[in-house]
Tab-separated table of C-alpha atoms and ligand atoms in Angstrom:
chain	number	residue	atom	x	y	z
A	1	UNK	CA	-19.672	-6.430	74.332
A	2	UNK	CA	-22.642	-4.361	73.565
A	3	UNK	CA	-25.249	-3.870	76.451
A	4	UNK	CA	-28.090	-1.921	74.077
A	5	UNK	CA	-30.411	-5.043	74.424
A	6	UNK	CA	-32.424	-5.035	78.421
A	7	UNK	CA	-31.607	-8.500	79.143
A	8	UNK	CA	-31.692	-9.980	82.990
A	9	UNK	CA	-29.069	-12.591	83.719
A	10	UNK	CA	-31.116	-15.905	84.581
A	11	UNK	CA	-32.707	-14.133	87.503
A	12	UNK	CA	-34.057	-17.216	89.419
A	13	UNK	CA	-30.879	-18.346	89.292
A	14	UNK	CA	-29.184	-17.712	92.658
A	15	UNK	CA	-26.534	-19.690	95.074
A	16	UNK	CA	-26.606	-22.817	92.600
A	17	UNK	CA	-30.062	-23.267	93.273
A	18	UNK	CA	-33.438	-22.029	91.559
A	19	UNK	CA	-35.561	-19.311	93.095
A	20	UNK	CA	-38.844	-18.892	93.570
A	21	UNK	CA	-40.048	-15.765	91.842
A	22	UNK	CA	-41.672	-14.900	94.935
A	23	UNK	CA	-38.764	-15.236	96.751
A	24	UNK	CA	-36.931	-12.835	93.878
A	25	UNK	CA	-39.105	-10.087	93.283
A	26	UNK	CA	-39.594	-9.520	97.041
A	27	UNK	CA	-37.765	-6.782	98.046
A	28	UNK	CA	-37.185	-8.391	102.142
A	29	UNK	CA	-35.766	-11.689	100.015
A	30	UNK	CA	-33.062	-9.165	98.220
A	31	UNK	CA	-32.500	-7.438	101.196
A	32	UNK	CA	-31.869	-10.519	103.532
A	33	UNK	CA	-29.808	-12.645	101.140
A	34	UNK	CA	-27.470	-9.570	99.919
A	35	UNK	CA	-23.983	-10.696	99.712
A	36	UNK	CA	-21.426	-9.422	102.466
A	37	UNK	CA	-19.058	-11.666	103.800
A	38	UNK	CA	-15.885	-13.101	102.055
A	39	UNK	CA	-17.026	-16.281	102.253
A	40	UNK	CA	-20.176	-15.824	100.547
A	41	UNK	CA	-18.752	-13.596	97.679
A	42	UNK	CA	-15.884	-15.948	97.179
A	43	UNK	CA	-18.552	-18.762	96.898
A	44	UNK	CA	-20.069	-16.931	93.459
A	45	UNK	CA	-16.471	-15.156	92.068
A	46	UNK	CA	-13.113	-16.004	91.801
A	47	UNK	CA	-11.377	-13.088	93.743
A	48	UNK	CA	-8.140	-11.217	92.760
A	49	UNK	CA	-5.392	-10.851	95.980
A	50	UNK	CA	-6.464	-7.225	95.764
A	51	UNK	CA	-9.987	-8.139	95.774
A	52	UNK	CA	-9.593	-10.916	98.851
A	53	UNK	CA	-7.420	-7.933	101.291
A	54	UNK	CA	-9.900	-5.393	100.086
A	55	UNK	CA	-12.919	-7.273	101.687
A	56	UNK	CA	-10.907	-8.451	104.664
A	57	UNK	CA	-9.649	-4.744	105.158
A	58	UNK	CA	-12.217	-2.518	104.654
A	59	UNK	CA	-14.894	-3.674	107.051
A	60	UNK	CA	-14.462	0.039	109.362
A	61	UNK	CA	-14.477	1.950	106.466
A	62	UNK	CA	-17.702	1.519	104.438
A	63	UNK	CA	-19.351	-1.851	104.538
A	64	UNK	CA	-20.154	-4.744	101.580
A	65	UNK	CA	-23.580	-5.720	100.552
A	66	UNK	CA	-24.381	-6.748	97.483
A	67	UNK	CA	-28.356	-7.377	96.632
A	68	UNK	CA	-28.501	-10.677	94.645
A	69	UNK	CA	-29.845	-8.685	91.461
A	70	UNK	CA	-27.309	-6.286	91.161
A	71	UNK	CA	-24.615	-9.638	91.979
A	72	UNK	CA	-25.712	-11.118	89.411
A	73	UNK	CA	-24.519	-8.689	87.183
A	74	UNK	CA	-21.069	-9.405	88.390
A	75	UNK	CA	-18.911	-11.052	85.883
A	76	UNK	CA	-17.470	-14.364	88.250
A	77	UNK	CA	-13.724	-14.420	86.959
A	78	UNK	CA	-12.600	-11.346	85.686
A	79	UNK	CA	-11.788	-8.285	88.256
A	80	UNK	CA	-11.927	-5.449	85.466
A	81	UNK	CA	-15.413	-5.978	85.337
A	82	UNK	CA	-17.090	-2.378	85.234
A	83	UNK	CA	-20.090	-3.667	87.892
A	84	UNK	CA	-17.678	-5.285	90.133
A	85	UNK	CA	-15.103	-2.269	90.333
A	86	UNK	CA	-18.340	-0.680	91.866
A	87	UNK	CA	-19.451	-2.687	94.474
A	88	UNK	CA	-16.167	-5.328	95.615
A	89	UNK	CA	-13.557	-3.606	97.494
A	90	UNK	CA	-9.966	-3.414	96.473
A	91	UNK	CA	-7.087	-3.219	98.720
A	92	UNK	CA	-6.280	0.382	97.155
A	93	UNK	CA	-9.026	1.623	99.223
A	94	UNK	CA	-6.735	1.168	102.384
A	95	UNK	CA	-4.368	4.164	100.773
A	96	UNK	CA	-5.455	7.633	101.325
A	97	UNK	CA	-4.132	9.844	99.130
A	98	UNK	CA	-2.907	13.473	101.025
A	99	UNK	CA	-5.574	15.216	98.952
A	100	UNK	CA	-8.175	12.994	99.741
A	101	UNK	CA	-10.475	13.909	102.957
A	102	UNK	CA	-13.307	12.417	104.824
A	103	UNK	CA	-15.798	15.058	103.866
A	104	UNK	CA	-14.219	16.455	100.517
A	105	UNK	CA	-17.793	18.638	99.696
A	106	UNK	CA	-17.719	20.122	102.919
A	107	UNK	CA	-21.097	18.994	103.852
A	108	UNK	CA	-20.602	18.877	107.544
A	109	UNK	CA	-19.905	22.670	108.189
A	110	UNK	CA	-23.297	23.705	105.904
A	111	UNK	CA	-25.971	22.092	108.199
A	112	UNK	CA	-28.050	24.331	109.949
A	113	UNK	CA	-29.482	21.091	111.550
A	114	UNK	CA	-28.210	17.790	111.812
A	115	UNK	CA	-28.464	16.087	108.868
A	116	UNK	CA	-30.114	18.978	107.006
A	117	UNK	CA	-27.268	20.329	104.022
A	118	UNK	CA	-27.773	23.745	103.194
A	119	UNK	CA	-24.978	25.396	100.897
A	120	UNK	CA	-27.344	27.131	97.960
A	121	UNK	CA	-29.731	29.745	98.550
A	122	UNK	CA	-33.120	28.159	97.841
A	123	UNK	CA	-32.237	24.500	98.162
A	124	UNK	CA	-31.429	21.571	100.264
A	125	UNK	CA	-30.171	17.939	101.043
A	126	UNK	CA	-31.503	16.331	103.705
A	127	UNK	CA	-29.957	13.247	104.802
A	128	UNK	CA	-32.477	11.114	105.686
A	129	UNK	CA	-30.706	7.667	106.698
A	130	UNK	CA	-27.423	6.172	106.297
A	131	UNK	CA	-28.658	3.076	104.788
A	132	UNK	CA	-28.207	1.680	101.367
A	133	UNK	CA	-29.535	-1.744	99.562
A	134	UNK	CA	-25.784	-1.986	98.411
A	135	UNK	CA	-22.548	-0.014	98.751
A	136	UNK	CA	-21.117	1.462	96.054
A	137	UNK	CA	-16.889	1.841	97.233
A	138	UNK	CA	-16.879	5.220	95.913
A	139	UNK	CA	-19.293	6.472	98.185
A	140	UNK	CA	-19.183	10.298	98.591
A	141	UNK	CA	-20.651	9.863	102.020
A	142	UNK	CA	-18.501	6.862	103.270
A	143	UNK	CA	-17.814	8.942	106.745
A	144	UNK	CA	-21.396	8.399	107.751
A	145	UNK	CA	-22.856	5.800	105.220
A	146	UNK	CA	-23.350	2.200	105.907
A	147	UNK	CA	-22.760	2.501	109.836
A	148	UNK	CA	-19.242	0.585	110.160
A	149	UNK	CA	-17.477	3.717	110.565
A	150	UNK	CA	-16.870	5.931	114.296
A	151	UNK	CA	-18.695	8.746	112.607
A	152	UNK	CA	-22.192	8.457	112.472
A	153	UNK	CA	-25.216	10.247	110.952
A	154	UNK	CA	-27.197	12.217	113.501
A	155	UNK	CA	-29.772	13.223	111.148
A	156	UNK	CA	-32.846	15.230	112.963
A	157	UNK	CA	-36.403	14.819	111.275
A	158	UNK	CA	-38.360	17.446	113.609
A	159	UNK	CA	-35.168	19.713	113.429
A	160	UNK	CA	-34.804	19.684	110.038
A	161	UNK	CA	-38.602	20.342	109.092
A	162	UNK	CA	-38.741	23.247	112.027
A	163	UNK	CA	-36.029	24.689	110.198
A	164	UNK	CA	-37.234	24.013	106.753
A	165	UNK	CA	-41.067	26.027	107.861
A	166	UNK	CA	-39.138	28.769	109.189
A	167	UNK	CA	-36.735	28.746	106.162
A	168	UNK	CA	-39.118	30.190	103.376
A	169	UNK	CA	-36.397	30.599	100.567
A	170	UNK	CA	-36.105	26.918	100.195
A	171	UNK	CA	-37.927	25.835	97.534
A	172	UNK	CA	-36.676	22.921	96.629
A	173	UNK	CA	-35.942	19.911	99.068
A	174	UNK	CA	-33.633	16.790	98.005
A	175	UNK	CA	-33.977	13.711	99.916
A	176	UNK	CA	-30.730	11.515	100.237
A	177	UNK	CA	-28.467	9.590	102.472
A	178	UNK	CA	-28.417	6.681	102.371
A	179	UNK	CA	-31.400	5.480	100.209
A	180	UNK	CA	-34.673	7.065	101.113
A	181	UNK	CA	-36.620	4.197	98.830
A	182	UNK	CA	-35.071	2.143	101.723
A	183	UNK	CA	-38.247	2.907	103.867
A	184	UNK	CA	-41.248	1.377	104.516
A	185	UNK	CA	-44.360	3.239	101.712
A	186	UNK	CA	-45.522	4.274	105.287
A	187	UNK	CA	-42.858	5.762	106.619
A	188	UNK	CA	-41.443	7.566	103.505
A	189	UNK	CA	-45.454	8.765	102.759
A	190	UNK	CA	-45.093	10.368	106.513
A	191	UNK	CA	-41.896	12.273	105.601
A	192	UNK	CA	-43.099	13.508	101.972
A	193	UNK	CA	-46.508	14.363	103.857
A	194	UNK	CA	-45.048	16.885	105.914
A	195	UNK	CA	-42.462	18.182	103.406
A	196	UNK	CA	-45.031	18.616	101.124
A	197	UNK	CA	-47.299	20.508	103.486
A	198	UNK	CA	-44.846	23.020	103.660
A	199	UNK	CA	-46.219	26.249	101.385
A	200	UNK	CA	-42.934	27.064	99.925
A	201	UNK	CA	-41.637	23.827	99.308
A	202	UNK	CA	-42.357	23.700	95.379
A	203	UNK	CA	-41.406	20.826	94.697
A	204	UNK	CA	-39.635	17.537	96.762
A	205	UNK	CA	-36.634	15.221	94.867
A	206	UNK	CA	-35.849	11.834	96.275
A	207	UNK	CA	-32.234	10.645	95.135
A	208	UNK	CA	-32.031	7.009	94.988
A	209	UNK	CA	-29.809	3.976	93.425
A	210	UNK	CA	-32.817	1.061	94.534
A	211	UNK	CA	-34.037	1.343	91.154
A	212	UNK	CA	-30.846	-0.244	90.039
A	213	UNK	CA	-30.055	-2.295	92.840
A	214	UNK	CA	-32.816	-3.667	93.762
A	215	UNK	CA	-35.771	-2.805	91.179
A	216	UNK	CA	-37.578	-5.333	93.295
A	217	UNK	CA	-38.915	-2.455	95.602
A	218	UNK	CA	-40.439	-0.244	92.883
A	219	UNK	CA	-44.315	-1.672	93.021
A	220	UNK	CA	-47.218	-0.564	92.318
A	221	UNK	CA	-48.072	0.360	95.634
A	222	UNK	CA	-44.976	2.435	96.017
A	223	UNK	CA	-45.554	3.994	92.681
A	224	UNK	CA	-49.285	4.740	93.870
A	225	UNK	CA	-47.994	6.754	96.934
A	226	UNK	CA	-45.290	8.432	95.272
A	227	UNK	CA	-48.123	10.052	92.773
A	228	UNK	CA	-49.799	12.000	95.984
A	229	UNK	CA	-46.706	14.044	96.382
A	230	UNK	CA	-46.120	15.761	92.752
A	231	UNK	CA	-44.015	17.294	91.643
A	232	UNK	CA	-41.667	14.843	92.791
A	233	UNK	CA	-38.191	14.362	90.925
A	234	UNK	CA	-36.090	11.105	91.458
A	235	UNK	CA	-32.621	11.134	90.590
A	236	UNK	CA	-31.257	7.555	90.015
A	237	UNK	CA	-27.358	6.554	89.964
A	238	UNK	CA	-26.690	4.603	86.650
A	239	UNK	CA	-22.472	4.224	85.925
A	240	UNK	CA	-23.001	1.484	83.077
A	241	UNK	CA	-25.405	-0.128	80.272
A	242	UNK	CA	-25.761	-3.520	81.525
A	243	UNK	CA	-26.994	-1.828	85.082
A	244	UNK	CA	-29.790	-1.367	82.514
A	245	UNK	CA	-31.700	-4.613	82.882
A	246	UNK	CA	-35.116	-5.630	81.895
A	247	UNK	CA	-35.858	-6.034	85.252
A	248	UNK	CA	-34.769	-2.204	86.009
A	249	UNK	CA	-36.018	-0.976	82.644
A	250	UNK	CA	-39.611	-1.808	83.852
A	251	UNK	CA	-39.132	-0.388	87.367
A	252	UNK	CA	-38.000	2.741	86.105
A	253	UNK	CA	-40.961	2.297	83.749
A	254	UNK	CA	-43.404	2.138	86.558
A	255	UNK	CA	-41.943	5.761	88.041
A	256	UNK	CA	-42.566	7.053	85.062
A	257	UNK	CA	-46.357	6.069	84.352
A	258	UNK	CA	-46.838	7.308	87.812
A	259	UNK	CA	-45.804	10.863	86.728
A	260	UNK	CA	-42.032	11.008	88.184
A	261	UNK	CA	-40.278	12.947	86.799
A	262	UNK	CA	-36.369	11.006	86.370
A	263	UNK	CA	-33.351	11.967	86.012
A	264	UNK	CA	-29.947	9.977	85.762
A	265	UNK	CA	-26.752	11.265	88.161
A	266	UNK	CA	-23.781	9.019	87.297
A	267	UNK	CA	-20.050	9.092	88.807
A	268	UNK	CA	-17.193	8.909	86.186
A	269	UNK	CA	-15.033	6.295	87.535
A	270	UNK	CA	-11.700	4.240	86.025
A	271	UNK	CA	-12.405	1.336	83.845
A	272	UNK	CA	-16.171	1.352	84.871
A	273	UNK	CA	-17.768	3.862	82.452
A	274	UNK	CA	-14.161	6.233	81.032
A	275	UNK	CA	-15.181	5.866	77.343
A	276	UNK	CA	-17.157	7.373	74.932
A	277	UNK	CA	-18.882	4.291	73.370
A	278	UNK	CA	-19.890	3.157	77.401
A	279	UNK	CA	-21.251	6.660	77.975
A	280	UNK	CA	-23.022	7.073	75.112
A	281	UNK	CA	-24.897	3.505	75.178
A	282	UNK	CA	-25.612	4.451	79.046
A	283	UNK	CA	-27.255	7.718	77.959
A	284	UNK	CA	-28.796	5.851	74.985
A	285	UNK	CA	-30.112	3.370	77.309
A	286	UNK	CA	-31.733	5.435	79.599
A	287	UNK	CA	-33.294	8.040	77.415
A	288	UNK	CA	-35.305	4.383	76.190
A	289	UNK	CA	-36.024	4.432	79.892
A	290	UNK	CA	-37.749	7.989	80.048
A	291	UNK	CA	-34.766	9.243	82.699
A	292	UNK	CA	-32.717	12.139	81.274
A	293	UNK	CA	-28.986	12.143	82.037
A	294	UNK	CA	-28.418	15.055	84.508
A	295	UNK	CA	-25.529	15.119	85.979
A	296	UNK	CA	-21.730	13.224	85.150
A	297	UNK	CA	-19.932	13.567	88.824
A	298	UNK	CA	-15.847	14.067	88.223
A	299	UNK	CA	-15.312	11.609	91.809
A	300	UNK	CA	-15.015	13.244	95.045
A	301	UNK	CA	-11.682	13.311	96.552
A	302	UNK	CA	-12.780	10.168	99.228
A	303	UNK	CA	-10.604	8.614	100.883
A	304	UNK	CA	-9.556	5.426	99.180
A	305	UNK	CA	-10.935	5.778	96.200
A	306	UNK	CA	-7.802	7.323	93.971
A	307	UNK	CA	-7.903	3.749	92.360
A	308	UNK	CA	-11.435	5.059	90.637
A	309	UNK	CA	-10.796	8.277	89.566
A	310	UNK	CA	-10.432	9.618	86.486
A	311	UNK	CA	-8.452	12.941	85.169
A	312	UNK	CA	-10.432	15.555	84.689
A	313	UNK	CA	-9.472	15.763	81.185
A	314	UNK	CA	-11.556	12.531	80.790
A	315	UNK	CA	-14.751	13.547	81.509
A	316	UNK	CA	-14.724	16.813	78.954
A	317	UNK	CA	-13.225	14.394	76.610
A	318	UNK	CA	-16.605	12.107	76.984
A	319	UNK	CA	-18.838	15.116	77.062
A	320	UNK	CA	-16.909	16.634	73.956
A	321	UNK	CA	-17.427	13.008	72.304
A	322	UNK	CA	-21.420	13.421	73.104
A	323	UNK	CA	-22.316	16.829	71.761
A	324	UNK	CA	-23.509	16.619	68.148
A	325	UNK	CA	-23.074	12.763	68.220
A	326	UNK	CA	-25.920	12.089	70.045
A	327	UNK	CA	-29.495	13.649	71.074
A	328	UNK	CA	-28.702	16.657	73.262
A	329	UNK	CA	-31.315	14.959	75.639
A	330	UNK	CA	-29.102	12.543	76.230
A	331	UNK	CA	-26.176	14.443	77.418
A	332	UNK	CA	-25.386	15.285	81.061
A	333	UNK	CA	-23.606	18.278	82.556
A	334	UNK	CA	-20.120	17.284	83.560
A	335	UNK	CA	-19.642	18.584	87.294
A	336	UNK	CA	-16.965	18.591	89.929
A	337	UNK	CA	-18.142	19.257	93.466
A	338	UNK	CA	-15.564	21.450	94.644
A	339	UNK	CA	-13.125	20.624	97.311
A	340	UNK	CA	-13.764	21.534	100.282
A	341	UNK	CA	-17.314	23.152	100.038
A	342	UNK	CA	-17.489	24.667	96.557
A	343	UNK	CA	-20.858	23.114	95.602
A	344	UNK	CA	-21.056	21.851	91.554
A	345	UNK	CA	-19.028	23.432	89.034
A	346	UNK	CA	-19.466	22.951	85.677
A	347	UNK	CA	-16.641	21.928	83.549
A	348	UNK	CA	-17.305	21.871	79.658
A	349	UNK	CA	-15.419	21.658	76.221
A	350	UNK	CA	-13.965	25.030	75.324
A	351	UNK	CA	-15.809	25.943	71.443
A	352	UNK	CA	-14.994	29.366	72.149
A	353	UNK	CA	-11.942	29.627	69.937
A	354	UNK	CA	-11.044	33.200	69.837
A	355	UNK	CA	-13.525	36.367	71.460
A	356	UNK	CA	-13.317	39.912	70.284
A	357	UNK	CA	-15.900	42.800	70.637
A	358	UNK	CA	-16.268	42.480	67.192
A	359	UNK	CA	-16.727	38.686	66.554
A	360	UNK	CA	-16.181	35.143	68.495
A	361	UNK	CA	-14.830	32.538	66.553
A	362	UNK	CA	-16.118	29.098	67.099
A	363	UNK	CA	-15.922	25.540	66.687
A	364	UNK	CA	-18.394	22.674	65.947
A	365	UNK	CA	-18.885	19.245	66.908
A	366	UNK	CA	-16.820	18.140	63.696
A	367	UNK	CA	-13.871	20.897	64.560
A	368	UNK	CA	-14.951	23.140	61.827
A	369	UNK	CA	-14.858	26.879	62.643
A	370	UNK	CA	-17.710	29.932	62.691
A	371	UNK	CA	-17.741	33.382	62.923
A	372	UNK	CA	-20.460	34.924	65.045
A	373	UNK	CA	-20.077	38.503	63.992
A	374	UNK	CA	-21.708	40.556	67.749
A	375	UNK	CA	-23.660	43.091	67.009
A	376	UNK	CA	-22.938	46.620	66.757
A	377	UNK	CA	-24.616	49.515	67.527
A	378	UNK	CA	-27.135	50.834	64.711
A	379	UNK	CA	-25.959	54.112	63.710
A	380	UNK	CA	-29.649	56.272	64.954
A	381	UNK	CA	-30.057	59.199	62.649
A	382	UNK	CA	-29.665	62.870	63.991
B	401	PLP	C1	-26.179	18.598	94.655
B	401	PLP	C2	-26.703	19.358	95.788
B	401	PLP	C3	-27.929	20.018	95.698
B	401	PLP	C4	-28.778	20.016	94.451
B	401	PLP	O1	-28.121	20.674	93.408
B	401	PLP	P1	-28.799	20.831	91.970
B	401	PLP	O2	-27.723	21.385	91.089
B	401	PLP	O3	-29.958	21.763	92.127
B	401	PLP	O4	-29.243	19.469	91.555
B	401	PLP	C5	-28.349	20.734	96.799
B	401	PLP	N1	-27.619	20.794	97.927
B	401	PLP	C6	-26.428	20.173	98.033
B	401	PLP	C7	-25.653	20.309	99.290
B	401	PLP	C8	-25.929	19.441	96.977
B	401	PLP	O5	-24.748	18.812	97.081
């Protein structure tokens, strides 16, 4: 099935009933009919066993919603489908793996503050809410994310921007959670007011999946208020083409006349997006939609979530079947956050095929081989 064309599944089409488009495009009509309970997911799909425990089990762990857009997506009889692996739990996510942890990236020992991540020198995440328009199962931050679970987010606005004044080496602050485009325009314009007041704060990034889940919220309005706080970066979370919707295509369309600057963070995750041809119509896809891939996460070690990783081998695979085949806009860094607090490592095809002083010896995109003589000292007369 090719996904290249933006195409929205019959979107007043909802519960076996028609929609008003009101009712559709308003973001408190997504919010309040999002999908949740087994009975009203079983009422749309035809569940797998695995599927049915899954939802029944998992309700302490990380919670379901489902916004109606992104639902419809869902393909209603067949469980391989790449948008319902991401959002419809699985009884696998009951079995933790001994290498999987709560907190695989270490987050919780690197905040100064609560809720305020700082691991790099001139950089930081601040957590912001635990609150999402859906739940994707592979959440990296399923410990505090959704509020089901004992631990909870103690995130600390007037802490954290204290800290940040008297903290001038940050430069750069990334807003995450939970969804900060979960907010009220007023209350997220408050926050990126006082951020951006900060001298040494160049610039302010606001990491977000709403503009796939529930495009709905991007309005003019929104768009409007966003353009008082530039340079502002958003960093979506795309897995898969048909995420790509006409719908979505003209949100992230609206960020982008208002001068945001987008870029695309996706998770690699088993049958969901493991392929070349899926990854390379996703990049496609959103290069159309003016966000540049950034970064392709290897998954977090999560509990619960070995049923949705891939080997690592995988993801250099997909990145070696990129380079040269497609725009090098299009291609993202592969990263793996390293276990236990390492922060994003880069993992990339080796084309070094043999190093001397003298010469390295590499290969192309086609496998064909080049000598890059280094240069040598010039002999200097006398
Ligand atoms: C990912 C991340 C950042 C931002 O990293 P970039 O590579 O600059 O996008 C900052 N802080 C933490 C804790 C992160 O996990």
């Amino acid at each position: 099935m090719s996904h290249l064309s933006f195409t929205s599944p019959a979107p007043g089409y909802w519960a076996g009933q028609n929609v008003l488009a009101s009712d559709w495009n308003s973001t408190k009509w997504q919010l309040k009919n999002r999908v949740s309970s087994l009975a009203d997911i079983e009422r749309h799909l035809t569940l797998s066993d695995e599927e049915r425990a899954g939802i029944l089990l998992t309700g302490t762990k990380l919670a379901t919603a489902i916004t109606p857009h992104y639902f419809n997506l869902i393909h209603p009889t067949d469980p391989d489908c790449p948008i319902r692996r991401q959002v419809i739990p699985r009884i696998e996510e009951t079995h933790t793996d001994p290498s999987e942890m709560a907190d695989p990236c270490g987050e919780d020992a690197h905040m100064p503050v609560p809720g305020l991540v700082h691991r790099y020198p001139d950089r930081v995440l601040f957590l912001v809410t635990d609150r999402c328009a859906s739940y994707c199962r592979y959440c990296t931050r399923s410990r505090v994310v959704s509020g089901v679970s004992d631990q909870k987010l103690e995130t600390q606005w007037d802490m954290a921007i204290d800290y940040l004044k008297r903290t001038p080496q940050v430069r750069d602050v990334l807003l995450s959670g939970g969804d900060p485009l979960l907010f009220s325009d007023a209350k997220l314009e408050k926050l990126l007011a006082r951020l951006h007041a900060i001298p040494h704060i160049q610039f302010l990034r606001i990491g977000s999946r709403i503009p796939i889940f529930l495009p709905q919220r991007i309005t003019p309005e929104l768009c409007e208020m966003l353009r008082n706080f530039h340079p502002l970066f958003v960093s979506i979370h795309c897995n898969h083409p048909a995420e790509l919707t006409s719908e979505v295509r003209d949100a992230l369309g609206r960020l982008a006349d208002a001068g945001v600057v987008m870029g695309n963070q996706s998770v690699l995750l088993d049958k969901v997006n493991d392929s070349v041809e899926t990854q390379k119509e996703l990049v496609q896809k959103l290069l159309m939609c003016r966000v540049r891939p950034y970064y392709l996460y290897q998954g977090d070690l999560i509990q619960g979530t070995s049923h949705l990783r891939t080997k690592i081998a995988k993801g250099i695979e997909i990145i070696e079947g990129l380079r040269g085949h497609t725009s090098g806009y299009a291609i993202p860094q592969y990263v793996v956050d390293g276990p236990g607090g390492g922060g994003k490592i880069p993992l990339n095809p080796q084309y070094i095929v043999e190093s001397t002083d003298e010469r390295t010896v590499l290969r192309n995109y086609e496998g064909r081989e080049f000598v890059y003589p280094e240069a040598q000292v010039t002999p200097v007369l006398d």
